[in-house]
Amino acid sequence: MEEKLILIYDDSFEGILTCLYYQAKHNNVYTISHKPMQKNIFVKHVYLKTNFKLASKMHNFLERTCSKNFIEDLYYCNLSSSDNKGSAILQYFKLAKDFGKNVNKLFSHQEAYPLRRLVRQVNLERHRFYGLLRFSEYDTFMLARYAPDNNITELIMPYFADRLSCNKFVVLDEKRSFAGIYDTKNWFIREGVNSKLFRNDDSDIFKKLWQEYYSSVSIKERTNLSLRSQHMPKRYWKYLTEINKEND
Amino acid sequence: MDILEKLNILADAAKYDVSCASSGVTKSNTTKGIGNSIRSGICHTWTSDGRCVSLLKVLQTNNCIYDCKYCINRKTNDIPRTTFYPEEVAKLTYQFYKRNYIEGLFLSSAIEKSPNYTLEKMYQTVKLLREKYQFNGYIHVKVIPGADLRLVYNIGLLVDRVSTNLELPTQQSLDLLAPQKKMAALINPIRYVANNLQITPSIGYGEEKFVPAGQSTQFIVGASRDTDFTLLKASEILYDKYKLKRVYYSAYVPINEDTSLPALTTTPPMKRENRLYQADWLLRFYHFKADELLDSKNSYFDEDLDPKLFWALRHLEFFPIEINSANYQTLLRVPGIGPKNAQRIIKERKLTSITFQSLKRMRVALNRAKYFITCNGKYNSEISLDSNMIKSYILENAKNGQMSIWKKN
């Protein structure tokens, strides 16, 4: 019997595709992780270097045998912050061997579910930040800071690029030091951006108007704070212009 | 009066209108403009009462010639009065939108001078937004009953959604609480919009497209003696006959003292409002009819049970149904199963059989569903199919905090 392996990759999408290529070739991958795992004496740890050529081969193969949706699911899952995303992707990939294109129709299947759950979380957070991201005027552009659970900056950039169209803007993920930058034509991601580069400007009159507006629209006879936190978890509040002031 | 003061007054007076959805239309931005929309709508924040804030909701003015007893703006109330200039609202919307505070504008108004005068001012506001500010975000305008229908048409070409609030479902209730309002006059713009919706071809945004996100209305719940059955029947007619996109229900918050109104100490009937919303969803997405849910003898919902459960417990002959073979319509009748999960079940069971474990992973509300289903012939609840038993089990679980009344469906 061939020895089982744990593949460690660099968190990139091409990285995970390289791992899947390896699994397709050798069929001996025990699990995949983007973080070093606790040593297990029965399986060998291998740091697998991302290979763009093999990744693109895998990509084409998946497009042919599964579907674009399938690849998108892997892609979304890989943006999750979960430690188990590598193994969820591997499980789902193995399932596709049996079900082919039909794998997309499986939701609650034991081997599909871990990936579905993570994809749903990433999707939910993407949708939430369409609404919860807050821009302020900064110099010649609009600036938004946030700290999402998952690495969703590249998912929300196309949406805001369409929305703000002729306004330049920067979306800053302070947790990962990632910046999404839009120059009115294209957008791109820059890594290792220090958030201290930008100082907060508190003189914006519309910020104040928004805070006032927010406090005036609540109906006090209907107060239901737990319902609010259910929709808008407290971990997101730090960056919300309207709640900062309220302080509760 | 400065803009901050005006905003305080005119936002505060608008908050009792519960509609705030930005849903129903998908459109991309234009090259020089600002803004887009997606069909599902987007919430930008939630108020401390837990309601989603999607749109900047303000009145053009709170100066009113009417004297509706339930309304904060009735002319006999002694409150600060003010009016926004169209430019003020347009600029505020644009600047809020740019900062991603909102999805767009919800513009309503008290009736200042005359319906035409008022709606004309609102027209100027949205025209400024669309033309001067090149704003492509969402706009919802409240139609003023009694205004010239040509004006309604012109507004309809600029905005995404319009609404006319009926507030009360019968003429008797209107006579009692809003004597200046006539049902026929309220229905008139609704019928007009519905007719124009049907004849306008669906072409891309920016060209002539009449209220692409349709129209809506609102009922106040608990100000009059109208029953749940009366309200739900009225909603059903509005959906079927006038193709409304949404009917909103607003638990009445007592603001004014009047012998024909509930006392000021009455708490808003929040649970009742919630049950009506759930029943409304059953009409729109679950193929239920109002007559199935209530009748003239049982004219109110049970506040302890969601309307689908309320229905199911009176129709046990329908259950249990087999998850692996029941059709879509039948699956939708099971308490705890919604359209999304019904679709998932249908897709997935062609490939593999569905078990209780699968349903749990789909997040079907098994605490309710389990009494009404079998999986591969297996019935998986501790009690038999008996309506009193099921009711007491479910309520017991609810008491232990397993079921929140806020969970829809």
CSV table of C-alpha atoms in Angstrom, one decimal, chain A residues 112-231:
chain,number,residue,atom,x,y,z
A,112,ALA,CA,-20.4,17.4,-0.1
A,113,TYR,CA,-21.7,19.1,3.0
A,114,PRO,CA,-18.5,20.3,4.6
A,115,LEU,CA,-17.7,22.3,1.4
A,116,ARG,CA,-21.3,23.5,1.0
A,117,ARG,CA,-21.3,24.8,4.5
A,118,LEU,CA,-18.1,26.8,4.0
A,119,VAL,CA,-19.3,28.1,0.6
A,120,ARG,CA,-22.5,29.2,2.2
A,121,GLN,CA,-20.6,31.1,4.9
A,122,VAL,CA,-18.4,32.9,2.4
A,123,ASN,CA,-21.4,33.7,0.2
A,124,LEU,CA,-23.3,35.1,3.2
A,125,GLU,CA,-20.5,37.2,4.3
A,126,ARG,CA,-19.9,38.6,0.8
A,127,HIS,CA,-23.6,39.5,0.6
A,128,ARG,CA,-23.5,41.1,4.1
A,129,PHE,CA,-20.6,43.3,3.2
A,130,TYR,CA,-22.4,44.6,0.1
A,131,GLY,CA,-24.4,46.4,2.7
A,132,LEU,CA,-22.2,46.7,5.7
A,133,LEU,CA,-19.0,48.1,4.1
A,134,ARG,CA,-18.7,51.9,4.9
A,135,PHE,CA,-16.8,54.3,2.8
A,136,SER,CA,-15.5,57.7,3.8
A,137,GLU,CA,-14.0,60.4,1.7
A,138,TYR,CA,-10.3,60.3,1.8
A,139,ASP,CA,-8.1,62.6,-0.3
A,140,THR,CA,-9.2,61.9,-3.9
A,141,PHE,CA,-10.8,58.6,-3.3
A,142,MET,CA,-13.2,56.7,-1.1
A,143,LEU,CA,-11.8,54.4,1.6
A,144,ALA,CA,-13.4,51.5,3.4
A,145,ARG,CA,-11.9,49.5,6.2
A,146,TYR,CA,-13.1,46.2,7.4
A,147,ALA,CA,-12.1,42.9,8.9
A,148,PRO,CA,-14.1,40.1,7.4
A,149,ASP,CA,-14.0,36.5,8.7
A,150,ASN,CA,-13.2,35.2,5.2
A,151,ASN,CA,-11.0,36.5,2.5
A,152,ILE,CA,-13.8,38.1,0.5
A,153,THR,CA,-12.2,41.3,-0.8
A,154,GLU,CA,-11.8,40.0,-4.4
A,155,LEU,CA,-15.4,38.9,-4.3
A,156,ILE,CA,-16.8,42.3,-3.4
A,157,MET,CA,-14.5,44.4,-5.7
A,158,PRO,CA,-16.4,43.8,-8.9
A,159,TYR,CA,-19.7,44.8,-7.2
A,160,PHE,CA,-18.4,48.1,-5.9
A,161,ALA,CA,-16.5,48.8,-9.1
A,162,ASP,CA,-19.8,48.7,-10.9
A,163,ARG,CA,-21.6,50.7,-8.2
A,164,LEU,CA,-19.1,53.5,-7.7
A,165,SER,CA,-18.1,53.5,-11.4
A,166,CYS,CA,-16.3,56.9,-11.8
A,167,ASN,CA,-15.1,57.1,-8.2
A,168,LYS,CA,-11.7,55.8,-7.2
A,169,PHE,CA,-11.8,53.6,-4.1
A,170,VAL,CA,-9.8,51.4,-1.8
A,171,VAL,CA,-11.2,48.5,0.3
A,172,LEU,CA,-8.8,47.7,3.1
A,173,ASP,CA,-9.0,44.3,4.9
A,174,GLU,CA,-7.2,45.2,8.1
A,175,LYS,CA,-7.1,41.6,9.3
A,176,ARG,CA,-5.1,40.4,6.3
A,177,SER,CA,-3.4,43.7,5.2
A,178,PHE,CA,-5.0,43.2,1.8
A,179,ALA,CA,-6.2,46.2,-0.2
A,180,GLY,CA,-8.6,46.1,-3.1
A,181,ILE,CA,-7.8,49.1,-5.3
A,182,TYR,CA,-10.1,50.5,-8.0
A,183,ASP,CA,-8.8,53.3,-10.3
A,184,THR,CA,-12.1,53.9,-12.3
A,185,LYS,CA,-11.1,51.4,-15.0
A,186,ASN,CA,-9.7,48.2,-13.3
A,187,TRP,CA,-9.4,46.8,-9.9
A,188,PHE,CA,-6.6,44.7,-8.4
A,189,ILE,CA,-5.5,43.4,-5.0
A,190,ARG,CA,-2.3,44.5,-3.2
A,191,GLU,CA,-1.0,42.5,-0.3
A,192,GLY,CA,0.9,43.8,2.7
A,193,VAL,CA,-0.7,47.3,2.9
A,194,ASN,CA,-0.2,49.0,6.2
A,195,SER,CA,-3.6,50.4,7.4
A,196,LYS,CA,-1.8,53.1,9.4
A,197,LEU,CA,-1.0,54.8,6.1
A,198,PHE,CA,-4.5,56.2,6.2
A,199,ARG,CA,-5.6,58.5,8.9
A,200,ASN,CA,-9.2,58.8,9.8
A,201,ASP,CA,-11.0,62.0,8.9
A,202,ASP,CA,-13.9,62.8,11.3
A,203,SER,CA,-15.0,66.1,9.9
A,204,ASP,CA,-17.4,64.6,7.3
A,205,ILE,CA,-20.8,66.2,7.8
A,206,PHE,CA,-22.6,63.3,6.1
A,207,LYS,CA,-21.1,60.9,8.6
A,208,LYS,CA,-22.8,63.0,11.3
A,209,LEU,CA,-26.1,63.2,9.4
A,210,TRP,CA,-26.0,59.4,9.0
A,211,GLN,CA,-25.5,58.8,12.7
A,212,GLU,CA,-28.4,61.1,13.5
A,213,TYR,CA,-30.5,59.4,10.9
A,214,TYR,CA,-29.7,56.0,12.4
A,215,SER,CA,-30.7,57.0,15.9
A,216,SER,CA,-33.9,58.7,14.7
A,217,VAL,CA,-35.4,55.7,12.8
A,218,SER,CA,-35.6,53.2,15.7
A,219,ILE,CA,-39.0,52.7,17.1
A,220,LYS,CA,-38.4,52.5,20.9
A,221,GLU,CA,-41.7,50.7,21.6
A,222,ARG,CA,-40.4,47.9,19.4
A,223,THR,CA,-36.8,47.6,20.7
A,224,ASN,CA,-35.3,44.2,20.1
A,225,LEU,CA,-31.5,44.2,20.5
A,226,SER,CA,-31.0,40.5,20.2
A,227,LEU,CA,-32.8,40.5,16.8
A,228,ARG,CA,-30.4,43.3,15.7
A,229,SER,CA,-27.3,41.3,16.7
A,230,GLN,CA,-28.6,38.2,15.0
A,231,HIS,CA,-28.7,40.1,11.7
